[in-house]
mmCIF file of C-alpha atoms in Angstrom:
data_model
loop_
_atom_site.group_PDB
_atom_site.id
_atom_site.type_symbol
_atom_site.label_atom_id
_atom_site.label_comp_id
_atom_site.label_asym_id
_atom_site.label_seq_id
_atom_site.Cartn_x
_atom_site.Cartn_y
_atom_site.Cartn_z
ATOM 1 C CA MET Z 1 0.245 -0.263 -0.216
ATOM 2 C CA LYS Z 2 1.759 3.849 -0.610
ATOM 3 C CA ALA Z 3 0.962 7.079 1.062
ATOM 4 C CA LEU Z 4 1.199 10.734 1.433
ATOM 5 C CA MET Z 5 2.032 11.723 4.121
ATOM 6 C CA PHE Z 6 1.872 15.000 4.418
ATOM 7 C CA GLY Z 7 2.960 16.558 8.079
ATOM 8 C CA TRP Z 8 4.798 19.649 9.474
ATOM 9 C CA GLU Z 9 8.500 18.653 11.023
ATOM 10 C CA PHE Z 10 10.382 15.315 11.006
ATOM 11 C CA PRO Z 11 14.123 14.381 13.273
ATOM 12 C CA PRO Z 12 16.451 15.314 14.473
ATOM 13 C CA HIS Z 13 14.526 18.648 13.216
ATOM 14 C CA ILE Z 14 11.675 18.495 15.947
ATOM 15 C CA LEU Z 15 10.439 21.643 17.886
ATOM 16 C CA GLY Z 16 8.230 19.602 20.055
ATOM 17 C CA GLY Z 17 6.110 16.110 20.173
ATOM 18 C CA LEU Z 18 4.694 16.389 17.243
ATOM 19 C CA GLY Z 19 7.994 15.420 14.829
ATOM 20 C CA THR Z 20 8.439 13.038 17.443
ATOM 21 C CA ALA Z 21 5.053 10.958 16.987
ATOM 22 C CA SER Z 22 5.050 11.359 12.789
ATOM 23 C CA TYR Z 23 8.426 9.684 13.104
ATOM 24 C CA GLY Z 24 7.184 6.993 14.902
ATOM 25 C CA LEU Z 25 4.700 6.037 13.775
ATOM 26 C CA THR Z 26 6.022 5.998 10.170
ATOM 27 C CA LYS Z 27 9.128 3.528 11.150
ATOM 28 C CA GLY Z 28 6.441 2.011 12.551
ATOM 29 C CA MET Z 29 3.847 1.656 10.046
ATOM 30 C CA TRP Z 30 7.108 0.710 7.757
ATOM 31 C CA GLU Z 31 8.277 -2.688 10.077
ATOM 32 C CA CYS Z 32 4.163 -3.812 9.613
ATOM 33 C CA GLY Z 33 5.361 -5.071 5.756
ATOM 34 C CA ASP Z 34 3.935 -3.367 2.847
ATOM 35 C CA MET Z 35 3.737 0.418 3.427
ATOM 36 C CA ASP Z 36 5.409 2.336 0.578
ATOM 37 C CA ILE Z 37 4.975 5.914 2.680
ATOM 38 C CA THR Z 38 6.469 9.222 1.151
ATOM 39 C CA PHE Z 39 6.366 11.312 4.283
ATOM 40 C CA VAL Z 40 6.650 15.417 3.017
ATOM 41 C CA ILE Z 41 7.805 18.557 5.355
ATOM 42 C CA PRO Z 42 8.202 21.599 4.531
ATOM 43 C CA LYS Z 43 11.507 21.841 4.230
ATOM 44 C CA PRO Z 44 14.449 19.334 4.205
ATOM 45 C CA PHE Z 45 18.112 19.684 5.719
ATOM 46 C CA GLY Z 46 19.069 16.198 3.993
ATOM 47 C CA ASP Z 47 20.087 14.465 7.217
ATOM 48 C CA GLU Z 48 16.427 13.161 7.375
ATOM 49 C CA ASP Z 49 16.010 8.732 8.112
ATOM 50 C CA LYS Z 50 14.878 7.835 5.020
ATOM 51 C CA HIS Z 51 15.173 4.062 5.134
ATOM 52 C CA PHE Z 52 11.677 3.916 5.636
ATOM 53 C CA ALA Z 53 9.934 6.860 3.939
ATOM 54 C CA ASN Z 54 10.924 9.058 1.058
ATOM 55 C CA ILE Z 55 11.184 12.658 2.364
ATOM 56 C CA ILE Z 56 10.060 15.207 0.054
ATOM 57 C CA GLY Z 57 10.364 19.209 1.474
ATOM 58 C CA MET Z 58 8.301 21.378 0.219
ATOM 59 C CA SER Z 59 10.908 23.665 -0.685
ATOM 60 C CA GLN Z 60 12.210 21.824 -3.250
ATOM 61 C CA VAL Z 61 8.408 20.784 -5.215
ATOM 62 C CA PRO Z 62 8.247 23.367 -8.547
ATOM 63 C CA ILE Z 63 4.468 25.467 -8.647
ATOM 64 C CA ALA Z 64 5.649 27.814 -11.061
ATOM 65 C CA TRP Z 65 8.217 25.943 -14.811
ATOM 66 C CA ARG Z 66 11.970 26.804 -15.165
ATOM 67 C CA ASP Z 67 13.747 25.960 -18.392
ATOM 68 C CA VAL Z 68 17.148 24.488 -15.624
ATOM 69 C CA ASN Z 69 19.451 22.417 -16.349
ATOM 70 C CA ARG Z 70 20.611 18.798 -14.413
ATOM 71 C CA ASP Z 71 23.357 20.249 -13.675
ATOM 72 C CA TYR Z 72 22.677 22.729 -12.009
ATOM 73 C CA VAL Z 73 19.806 21.353 -10.879
ATOM 74 C CA GLU Z 74 21.574 18.593 -8.921
ATOM 75 C CA GLN Z 75 24.044 21.515 -8.427
ATOM 76 C CA ARG Z 76 21.248 23.140 -6.048
ATOM 77 C CA ILE Z 77 19.427 20.451 -4.422
ATOM 78 C CA GLY Z 78 20.861 16.818 -5.308
ATOM 79 C CA LYS Z 79 21.488 16.211 -1.652
ATOM 80 C CA LEU Z 80 18.236 17.059 -1.164
ATOM 81 C CA MET Z 81 15.608 15.899 -4.208
ATOM 82 C CA ASP Z 82 16.414 13.501 -6.869
ATOM 83 C CA PRO Z 83 16.596 15.821 -10.142
ATOM 84 C CA ASP Z 84 14.253 13.009 -11.779
ATOM 85 C CA LEU Z 85 11.408 14.119 -8.761
ATOM 86 C CA TYR Z 86 12.015 17.730 -9.722
ATOM 87 C CA TYR Z 87 11.465 17.176 -13.356
ATOM 88 C CA ARG Z 88 8.192 14.999 -12.745
ATOM 89 C CA LEU Z 89 7.135 17.296 -9.895
ATOM 90 C CA ARG Z 90 7.849 19.859 -12.844
ATOM 91 C CA ASP Z 91 5.613 18.852 -16.464
ATOM 92 C CA HIS Z 92 2.862 18.167 -13.446
ATOM 93 C CA ILE Z 93 2.865 22.174 -12.653
ATOM 94 C CA TYR Z 94 -1.849 22.660 -12.584
ATOM 95 C CA ALA Z 95 -1.483 26.398 -13.022
ATOM 96 C CA ASP Z 96 0.765 29.993 -13.232
ATOM 97 C CA PHE Z 97 1.749 30.750 -10.138
ATOM 98 C CA ASN Z 98 4.541 32.835 -11.147
ATOM 99 C CA TYR Z 99 3.295 35.885 -9.606
ATOM 100 C CA MET Z 100 4.340 33.893 -6.043
ATOM 101 C CA ARG Z 101 7.875 34.252 -4.072
ATOM 102 C CA THR Z 102 9.763 31.954 -6.349
ATOM 103 C CA ASN Z 103 13.002 31.582 -6.510
ATOM 104 C CA ASP Z 104 14.943 30.348 -9.907
ATOM 105 C CA LEU Z 105 13.832 26.587 -9.834
ATOM 106 C CA GLY Z 106 10.088 28.234 -9.165
ATOM 107 C CA SER Z 107 9.826 26.999 -5.770
ATOM 108 C CA LEU Z 108 8.889 28.833 -2.339
ATOM 109 C CA GLU Z 109 11.331 28.741 0.174
ATOM 110 C CA PHE Z 110 9.745 27.284 4.222
ATOM 111 C CA SER Z 111 11.176 27.611 7.326
ATOM 112 C CA GLY Z 112 10.213 24.805 7.958
ATOM 113 C CA ARG Z 113 10.069 25.681 11.620
ATOM 114 C CA TYR Z 114 6.420 28.064 13.264
ATOM 115 C CA PRO Z 115 6.882 31.364 11.712
ATOM 116 C CA GLU Z 116 5.021 34.582 11.867
ATOM 117 C CA ASN Z 117 3.438 33.981 8.833
ATOM 118 C CA LEU Z 118 2.860 31.259 9.272
ATOM 119 C CA VAL Z 119 -0.581 30.467 7.761
ATOM 120 C CA GLU Z 120 0.929 31.570 4.940
ATOM 121 C CA GLU Z 121 3.308 28.734 5.396
ATOM 122 C CA ILE Z 122 0.668 26.674 5.507
ATOM 123 C CA ASN Z 123 -1.509 27.865 2.489
ATOM 124 C CA ASN Z 124 1.647 27.945 0.107
ATOM 125 C CA TYR Z 125 2.327 23.886 1.737
ATOM 126 C CA SER Z 126 -0.795 23.809 0.555
ATOM 127 C CA ILE Z 127 -0.453 24.491 -3.618
ATOM 128 C CA CYS Z 128 2.772 22.604 -4.087
ATOM 129 C CA ALA Z 129 0.921 19.625 -1.985
ATOM 130 C CA GLY Z 130 -1.397 19.913 -5.156
ATOM 131 C CA VAL Z 131 1.971 19.541 -7.407
ATOM 132 C CA ILE Z 132 2.349 16.706 -5.808
ATOM 133 C CA ALA Z 133 -0.145 14.574 -5.795
ATOM 134 C CA ARG Z 134 -0.848 15.194 -9.463
ATOM 135 C CA THR Z 135 2.930 13.589 -9.729
ATOM 136 C CA LEU Z 136 2.942 10.668 -7.488
ATOM 137 C CA ASP Z 137 1.384 7.080 -7.103
ATOM 138 C CA PHE Z 138 -0.817 6.505 -4.207
ATOM 139 C CA ASP Z 139 -3.702 5.101 -1.925
ATOM 140 C CA ILE Z 140 -4.312 6.916 0.939
ATOM 141 C CA ILE Z 141 -3.324 10.770 1.899
ATOM 142 C CA HIS Z 142 -2.444 10.270 6.124
ATOM 143 C CA SER Z 143 -2.496 14.988 6.841
ATOM 144 C CA HIS Z 144 -1.289 15.643 10.632
ATOM 145 C CA ASP Z 145 -2.585 17.681 12.391
ATOM 146 C CA TRP Z 146 -4.002 21.066 11.260
ATOM 147 C CA LEU Z 147 -0.968 22.814 10.138
ATOM 148 C CA THR Z 148 -1.467 20.088 6.820
ATOM 149 C CA TYR Z 149 -4.762 19.432 7.389
ATOM 150 C CA PRO Z 150 -5.230 22.511 3.831
ATOM 151 C CA ALA Z 151 -2.693 20.102 1.992
ATOM 152 C CA GLY Z 152 -4.932 16.968 2.286
ATOM 153 C CA ILE Z 153 -7.753 18.338 1.406
ATOM 154 C CA HIS Z 154 -6.056 19.587 -1.453
ATOM 155 C CA ALA Z 155 -4.411 16.766 -1.945
ATOM 156 C CA LYS Z 156 -7.850 15.219 -2.196
ATOM 157 C CA MET Z 157 -9.689 17.133 -4.712
ATOM 158 C CA VAL Z 158 -6.490 16.508 -7.453
ATOM 159 C CA SER Z 159 -6.899 12.885 -6.970
ATOM 160 C CA GLY Z 160 -10.229 11.524 -6.368
ATOM 161 C CA LYS Z 161 -7.433 9.867 -2.834
ATOM 162 C CA PRO Z 162 -9.153 9.097 0.656
ATOM 163 C CA MET Z 163 -8.155 11.486 3.033
ATOM 164 C CA VAL Z 164 -7.631 10.295 6.638
ATOM 165 C CA ILE Z 165 -5.898 13.197 8.897
ATOM 166 C CA HIS Z 166 -4.281 12.926 12.229
ATOM 167 C CA VAL Z 167 -5.067 14.727 15.561
ATOM 168 C CA HIS Z 168 -2.056 15.261 17.403
ATOM 169 C CA ALA Z 169 -4.005 18.013 19.207
ATOM 170 C CA THR Z 170 -6.876 20.995 19.443
ATOM 171 C CA GLU Z 171 -7.116 24.710 19.185
ATOM 172 C CA PHE Z 172 -9.024 24.076 22.535
ATOM 173 C CA ASP Z 173 -5.849 22.231 23.671
ATOM 174 C CA ARG Z 174 -3.119 24.514 22.861
ATOM 175 C CA SER Z 175 -5.271 27.174 24.216
ATOM 176 C CA ARG Z 176 -6.936 26.442 27.067
ATOM 177 C CA GLY Z 177 -10.494 26.648 25.767
ATOM 178 C CA LYS Z 178 -10.139 30.053 23.920
ATOM 179 C CA PRO Z 179 -9.879 28.498 20.866
ATOM 180 C CA ASN Z 180 -8.245 31.808 17.931
ATOM 181 C CA PRO Z 181 -11.267 31.307 14.428
ATOM 182 C CA THR Z 182 -8.499 30.364 12.691
ATOM 183 C CA VAL Z 183 -6.925 27.446 13.592
ATOM 184 C CA PHE Z 184 -10.531 25.510 14.376
ATOM 185 C CA GLY Z 185 -11.278 27.452 10.902
ATOM 186 C CA ILE Z 186 -9.173 25.502 9.614
ATOM 187 C CA GLU Z 187 -9.165 22.239 12.008
ATOM 188 C CA LYS Z 188 -12.921 21.211 11.201
ATOM 189 C CA ASP Z 189 -11.959 21.566 7.817
ATOM 190 C CA GLY Z 190 -9.928 19.345 8.112
ATOM 191 C CA MET Z 191 -13.154 16.387 9.774
ATOM 192 C CA TYR Z 192 -15.047 17.746 7.755
ATOM 193 C CA HIS Z 193 -13.627 16.904 4.400
ATOM 194 C CA ALA Z 194 -11.681 13.563 6.179
ATOM 195 C CA ASP Z 195 -12.465 9.998 5.162
ATOM 196 C CA HIS Z 196 -11.642 8.778 8.599
ATOM 197 C CA ILE Z 197 -9.932 11.077 11.470
ATOM 198 C CA ILE Z 198 -7.313 9.562 14.390
ATOM 199 C CA THR Z 199 -6.931 10.934 17.293
ATOM 200 C CA VAL Z 200 -3.863 10.340 19.857
ATOM 201 C CA SER Z 201 -5.903 9.437 22.481
ATOM 202 C CA ASN Z 202 -10.040 8.983 24.053
ATOM 203 C CA LEU Z 203 -10.138 12.383 25.495
ATOM 204 C CA THR Z 204 -9.310 14.546 21.916
ATOM 205 C CA ARG Z 205 -11.539 11.623 20.225
ATOM 206 C CA ASP Z 206 -13.944 13.410 22.923
ATOM 207 C CA THR Z 207 -12.883 17.561 22.278
ATOM 208 C CA VAL Z 208 -13.504 16.460 18.626
ATOM 209 C CA ILE Z 209 -16.801 14.847 18.626
ATOM 210 C CA ASN Z 210 -18.250 16.725 21.235
ATOM 211 C CA ASN Z 211 -16.447 20.668 19.750
ATOM 212 C CA TYR Z 212 -16.219 20.282 15.975
ATOM 213 C CA GLY Z 213 -19.913 17.602 15.796
ATOM 214 C CA ILE Z 214 -17.734 14.929 14.582
ATOM 215 C CA ASP Z 215 -19.687 11.663 13.600
ATOM 216 C CA PRO Z 216 -18.067 9.245 16.219
ATOM 217 C CA ALA Z 217 -18.280 7.058 13.742
ATOM 218 C CA LYS Z 218 -15.961 8.615 11.894
ATOM 219 C CA VAL Z 219 -12.918 8.983 14.692
ATOM 220 C CA THR Z 220 -11.007 5.961 16.370
ATOM 221 C CA THR Z 221 -8.229 6.680 18.764
ATOM 222 C CA VAL Z 222 -5.005 4.934 17.931
ATOM 223 C CA HIS Z 223 -2.510 6.286 21.051
ATOM 224 C CA ASN Z 224 1.075 7.174 20.612
ATOM 225 C CA ALA Z 225 4.060 4.757 21.628
ATOM 226 C CA VAL Z 226 8.179 5.141 21.701
ATOM 227 C CA THR Z 227 11.147 4.016 20.198
ATOM 228 C CA PRO Z 228 13.213 1.555 21.645
ATOM 229 C CA LEU Z 229 16.023 3.940 23.153
ATOM 230 C CA THR Z 230 19.473 2.798 21.499
ATOM 231 C CA PRO Z 231 22.906 2.119 23.839
ATOM 232 C CA GLU Z 232 23.941 5.580 23.391
ATOM 233 C CA GLN Z 233 20.847 7.540 24.287
ATOM 234 C CA LEU Z 234 20.827 4.879 27.333
ATOM 235 C CA ASN Z 235 24.925 5.586 28.344
ATOM 236 C CA VAL Z 236 24.557 9.008 28.216
ATOM 237 C CA PRO Z 237 26.825 10.708 30.613
ATOM 238 C CA GLU Z 238 25.194 10.505 34.061
ATOM 239 C CA HIS Z 239 24.960 14.058 36.379
ATOM 240 C CA LYS Z 240 23.703 12.809 39.391
ATOM 241 C CA SER Z 241 23.042 15.696 41.827
ATOM 242 C CA LYS Z 242 23.281 15.592 45.382
ATOM 243 C CA ASP Z 243 20.281 16.627 45.699
ATOM 244 C CA LYS Z 244 17.126 14.883 44.496
ATOM 245 C CA VAL Z 245 16.192 16.621 40.983
ATOM 246 C CA VAL Z 246 12.673 17.325 39.961
ATOM 247 C CA THR Z 247 12.118 17.695 36.035
ATOM 248 C CA PHE Z 248 9.314 19.545 33.677
ATOM 249 C CA LEU Z 249 10.146 19.210 30.499
ATOM 250 C CA GLY Z 250 8.620 20.818 27.580
ATOM 251 C CA ARG Z 251 6.967 24.262 25.913
ATOM 252 C CA ILE Z 252 6.364 26.813 28.686
ATOM 253 C CA THR Z 253 3.181 27.519 27.613
ATOM 254 C CA MET Z 254 -0.168 27.842 29.365
ATOM 255 C CA GLN Z 255 -1.099 24.359 27.800
ATOM 256 C CA LYS Z 256 2.054 22.659 29.852
ATOM 257 C CA GLY Z 257 0.474 24.268 33.314
ATOM 258 C CA PRO Z 258 3.920 25.401 34.544
ATOM 259 C CA GLU Z 259 2.856 27.163 37.140
ATOM 260 C CA TYR Z 260 1.360 24.353 38.301
ATOM 261 C CA PHE Z 261 5.223 22.340 38.608
ATOM 262 C CA VAL Z 262 6.052 25.822 40.815
ATOM 263 C CA GLU Z 263 3.484 26.008 42.856
ATOM 264 C CA ALA Z 264 4.056 22.550 43.634
ATOM 265 C CA ALA Z 265 7.510 23.138 43.960
ATOM 266 C CA ALA Z 266 7.088 25.702 46.926
ATOM 267 C CA LYS Z 267 5.208 23.548 49.180
ATOM 268 C CA VAL Z 268 8.592 20.739 48.619
ATOM 269 C CA LEU Z 269 10.368 23.209 49.392
ATOM 270 C CA LYS Z 270 9.158 24.038 52.890
ATOM 271 C CA ASN Z 271 9.520 20.646 54.053
ATOM 272 C CA ASN Z 272 12.574 19.484 51.919
ATOM 273 C CA PRO Z 273 14.906 21.664 51.455
ATOM 274 C CA ASN Z 274 17.349 19.103 49.326
ATOM 275 C CA VAL Z 275 15.593 19.078 46.757
ATOM 276 C CA ARG Z 276 16.501 20.411 42.992
ATOM 277 C CA PHE Z 277 13.349 22.111 40.261
ATOM 278 C CA VAL Z 278 14.336 21.940 36.298
ATOM 279 C CA MET Z 279 12.113 23.568 33.788
ATOM 280 C CA ALA Z 280 13.541 22.808 30.831
ATOM 281 C CA GLY Z 281 12.682 24.310 27.534
ATOM 282 C CA SER Z 282 11.359 27.130 26.186
ATOM 283 C CA GLY Z 283 7.950 29.189 24.939
ATOM 284 C CA ASP Z 284 5.695 32.219 26.075
ATOM 285 C CA MET Z 285 4.975 31.705 30.109
ATOM 286 C CA MET Z 286 9.296 31.646 30.866
ATOM 287 C CA ASN Z 287 10.038 34.984 31.618
ATOM 288 C CA LYS Z 288 6.349 34.676 33.811
ATOM 289 C CA MET Z 289 8.109 31.494 35.469
ATOM 290 C CA ILE Z 290 10.913 32.908 36.721
ATOM 291 C CA LEU Z 291 9.922 35.851 37.959
ATOM 292 C CA LEU Z 292 6.652 33.076 40.668
ATOM 293 C CA ALA Z 293 10.369 30.965 40.623
ATOM 294 C CA ALA Z 294 11.272 34.602 42.317
ATOM 295 C CA GLU Z 295 7.927 35.589 44.328
ATOM 296 C CA ARG Z 296 7.678 32.179 45.728
ATOM 297 C CA GLY Z 297 11.685 32.336 47.535
ATOM 298 C CA ILE Z 298 12.352 29.782 45.957
ATOM 299 C CA ALA Z 299 14.451 30.994 42.650
ATOM 300 C CA ASP Z 300 18.052 29.484 43.935
ATOM 301 C CA ARG Z 301 16.439 25.485 43.970
ATOM 302 C CA PHE Z 302 14.822 26.245 40.458
ATOM 303 C CA HIS Z 303 16.863 25.897 37.061
ATOM 304 C CA PHE Z 304 15.516 26.987 33.425
ATOM 305 C CA PRO Z 305 18.482 25.479 31.134
ATOM 306 C CA GLY Z 306 16.199 26.134 28.219
ATOM 307 C CA PHE Z 307 15.182 24.390 25.006
ATOM 308 C CA GLN Z 308 17.013 20.793 25.222
ATOM 309 C CA LYS Z 309 17.228 18.658 22.131
ATOM 310 C CA GLY Z 310 18.824 14.914 21.008
ATOM 311 C CA SER Z 311 21.117 13.646 23.805
ATOM 312 C CA GLN Z 312 20.006 16.664 25.837
ATOM 313 C CA VAL Z 313 16.592 15.370 27.008
ATOM 314 C CA TYR Z 314 18.464 12.244 27.465
ATOM 315 C CA GLU Z 315 21.649 13.225 29.754
ATOM 316 C CA MET Z 316 18.303 15.681 31.268
ATOM 317 C CA LEU Z 317 16.123 13.292 32.346
ATOM 318 C CA LYS Z 318 19.257 10.443 33.953
ATOM 319 C CA ALA Z 319 20.380 13.143 35.743
ATOM 320 C CA SER Z 320 16.730 13.443 37.003
ATOM 321 C CA ASP Z 321 14.402 11.498 40.031
ATOM 322 C CA VAL Z 322 10.594 12.570 39.327
ATOM 323 C CA TYR Z 323 9.758 13.525 36.707
ATOM 324 C CA ILE Z 324 6.086 15.543 36.066
ATOM 325 C CA MET Z 325 4.125 16.616 33.214
ATOM 326 C CA PRO Z 326 1.254 18.636 35.042
ATOM 327 C CA SER Z 327 -0.840 19.910 31.711
ATOM 328 C CA VAL Z 328 -3.478 21.462 31.507
ATOM 329 C CA SER Z 329 -4.648 19.282 28.547
ATOM 330 C CA GLU Z 330 -2.975 16.790 27.356
ATOM 331 C CA PRO Z 331 -3.323 15.072 23.918
ATOM 332 C CA PHE Z 332 -0.873 12.454 24.936
ATOM 333 C CA GLY Z 333 1.994 13.264 26.084
ATOM 334 C CA ILE Z 334 5.282 11.531 25.211
ATOM 335 C CA SER Z 335 7.331 12.403 27.233
ATOM 336 C CA PRO Z 336 6.942 10.768 30.812
ATOM 337 C CA LEU Z 337 6.613 7.263 29.055
ATOM 338 C CA GLU Z 338 10.884 9.123 27.357
ATOM 339 C CA ALA Z 339 11.816 9.439 30.555
ATOM 340 C CA MET Z 340 10.081 5.780 32.252
ATOM 341 C CA GLN Z 341 12.519 4.279 29.223
ATOM 342 C CA MET Z 342 15.574 5.741 31.048
ATOM 343 C CA GLY Z 343 13.996 4.693 34.064
ATOM 344 C CA VAL Z 344 13.281 7.752 35.911
ATOM 345 C CA PRO Z 345 9.447 7.366 37.956
ATOM 346 C CA SER Z 346 6.325 10.397 36.310
ATOM 347 C CA ILE Z 347 3.864 11.941 37.409
ATOM 348 C CA ILE Z 348 1.440 12.668 35.290
ATOM 349 C CA SER Z 349 -1.483 15.047 35.027
ATOM 350 C CA LYS Z 350 -5.331 12.994 34.635
ATOM 351 C CA GLN Z 351 -6.001 15.381 32.232
ATOM 352 C CA SER Z 352 -4.042 13.921 29.622
ATOM 353 C CA GLY Z 353 -4.430 11.217 27.169
ATOM 354 C CA CYS Z 354 -1.028 8.928 28.190
ATOM 355 C CA ALA Z 355 -2.504 8.037 31.688
ATOM 356 C CA GLU Z 356 -5.246 6.169 29.708
ATOM 357 C CA ILE Z 357 -2.956 4.147 29.154
ATOM 358 C CA LEU Z 358 -0.233 4.410 31.440
ATOM 359 C CA THR Z 359 -0.635 2.371 34.849
ATOM 360 C CA ASN Z 360 3.042 2.359 36.540
ATOM 361 C CA VAL Z 361 2.630 5.874 37.098
ATOM 362 C CA ILE Z 362 1.107 8.706 39.678
ATOM 363 C CA LYS Z 363 -1.478 10.273 38.420
ATOM 364 C CA THR Z 364 -2.649 13.960 40.106
ATOM 365 C CA ASP Z 365 -5.567 16.721 38.768
ATOM 366 C CA TYR Z 366 -3.094 19.097 37.087
ATOM 367 C CA TRP Z 367 -4.537 22.037 39.468
ATOM 368 C CA ASP Z 368 -3.997 20.036 42.710
ATOM 369 C CA ILE Z 369 -0.943 21.302 43.657
ATOM 370 C CA ASP Z 370 -1.082 19.177 46.829
ATOM 371 C CA ALA Z 371 -1.142 16.148 45.517
ATOM 372 C CA MET Z 372 2.027 16.786 43.409
ATOM 373 C CA ALA Z 373 3.245 18.029 46.504
ATOM 374 C CA ASP Z 374 3.089 15.048 48.108
ATOM 375 C CA ALA Z 375 3.966 12.502 45.478
ATOM 376 C CA ILE Z 376 6.939 14.068 44.817
ATOM 377 C CA ASN Z 377 8.205 14.230 48.196
ATOM 378 C CA SER Z 378 7.007 10.507 48.783
ATOM 379 C CA ILE Z 379 8.987 9.514 45.647
ATOM 380 C CA VAL Z 380 12.964 11.278 46.341
ATOM 381 C CA THR Z 381 12.479 10.489 50.811
ATOM 382 C CA TYR Z 382 10.640 6.501 50.415
ATOM 383 C CA PRO Z 383 13.150 4.629 48.189
ATOM 384 C CA ALA Z 384 10.933 0.963 47.655
ATOM 385 C CA MET Z 385 8.261 3.159 46.174
ATOM 386 C CA TYR Z 386 10.917 4.874 44.241
ATOM 387 C CA ASN Z 387 12.368 1.850 42.697
ATOM 388 C CA GLN Z 388 9.488 0.577 42.212
ATOM 389 C CA LEU Z 389 7.632 3.091 40.532
ATOM 390 C CA ARG Z 390 11.321 2.695 38.196
ATOM 391 C CA GLU Z 391 11.326 -0.956 37.276
ATOM 392 C CA ASP Z 392 7.696 -1.104 36.466
ATOM 393 C CA GLY Z 393 7.138 1.699 34.075
ATOM 394 C CA LEU Z 394 10.440 0.588 32.931
ATOM 395 C CA ALA Z 395 9.158 -2.729 31.934
ATOM 396 C CA GLU Z 396 5.455 -1.421 30.921
ATOM 397 C CA VAL Z 397 6.928 1.142 28.621
ATOM 398 C CA ASN Z 398 9.022 -1.326 26.497
ATOM 399 C CA GLN Z 399 5.325 -2.444 25.574
ATOM 400 C CA ILE Z 400 4.227 0.043 24.619
ATOM 401 C CA THR Z 401 5.936 -0.042 20.477
ATOM 402 C CA TRP Z 402 4.652 2.122 17.901
ATOM 403 C CA ASP Z 403 4.866 -1.461 15.326
ATOM 404 C CA LYS Z 404 1.489 -2.390 16.983
ATOM 405 C CA ALA Z 405 0.079 1.816 16.671
ATOM 406 C CA GLY Z 406 0.973 1.033 12.855
ATOM 407 C CA ARG Z 407 -0.963 -1.584 12.405
ATOM 408 C CA LYS Z 408 -4.170 0.562 13.964
ATOM 409 C CA VAL Z 409 -3.533 2.652 10.875
ATOM 410 C CA ILE Z 410 -2.762 0.346 8.507
ATOM 411 C CA ASP Z 411 -6.308 -1.513 9.546
ATOM 412 C CA ILE Z 412 -8.012 1.628 9.354
ATOM 413 C CA TYR Z 413 -6.547 2.264 5.645
ATOM 414 C CA ASN Z 414 -8.054 -0.772 4.634
ATOM 415 C CA ASN Z 415 -11.588 -0.302 6.023
ATOM 416 C CA VAL Z 416 -11.756 3.324 4.419
ATOM 417 C CA LEU Z 417 -9.996 1.431 1.238
ATOM 418 C CA ASN Z 418 -12.255 -0.947 1.640
ATOM 419 C CA ARG Z 419 -9.918 -3.802 1.038
#
């Protein structure tokens, strides 16, 4: 089966959980066998893992015809795209887009990130999707998250092939129930045009059904998973502190509940001064959290190392005694699973999708800072509790694999295609 997937991130260049999930699912589906996946992203860097997916960058897709020789194409984009594919795409341009800001190959520039003109990049991405859909041979379209729904719709209109959309989060999650009308409109349009909708948790499924008015029969939950860690990731240098370390790792935004982490930390430190707290990540609430820690008089026990990537993530987890995810609304939340893989006991909010499948963690309401503080104190105080959560959590998370999720997605494809 051939799937045309539209995504926005792909490792090693990721800015959040979307890229990690897209990679894991794609690899898991490939491991199931008989899958030919083309994964499209705005801008490739050339170091993406291509052995289980054909990576295409929209920044190399021509939307305006240019008379360029093969040597020049090879020189300009040869490391990112096969020149033969460039010419095939060029010969399937369907309209005159010369009025747009194209380069000497007739292609658009993409940031590969989440720029201020994000809606413009989403529209440009969908234009390129029309060229791809006219050129490639595929059975089904799969669009990851709202950023690529317009591209999926365009590809569906062009090809007549069915479209599955994958809801990794909704605007209701990101905005604490106050959705941006533009984003909400794009999401609802994608859901309306989709032949089937995959959500990453039952929590998200309920949001799709109740807040977007979607028929429940059209929505299926496929929980996320984790990729087994490599020996290099497991054996990163260990920098253990003499104090116990409690870590928050993620975007420091309203959705993630960082203020509850700070307030719980203040309660812990009233009774146990030998604990350090790490808030790793970046986001629009970072300065506010630094000020809040200062206001609570705990700034000397708090660390803000900024955005972490690659081996930095695993080094930070290995140095931690407790991981906490106090998200207000978390469609799934892969980070606690990654912490469990490193043997770190985890505390998660009941308002997270991963709470539906995890047993060997402590679950609290995101707002219950007393329960969070009690859980932290218990783990850092009682070695038996720490060891049990560590060992049982590791055994549990090792059973949550992407090939199982991939098989469920392939089954959905077959149902959509009436196979």
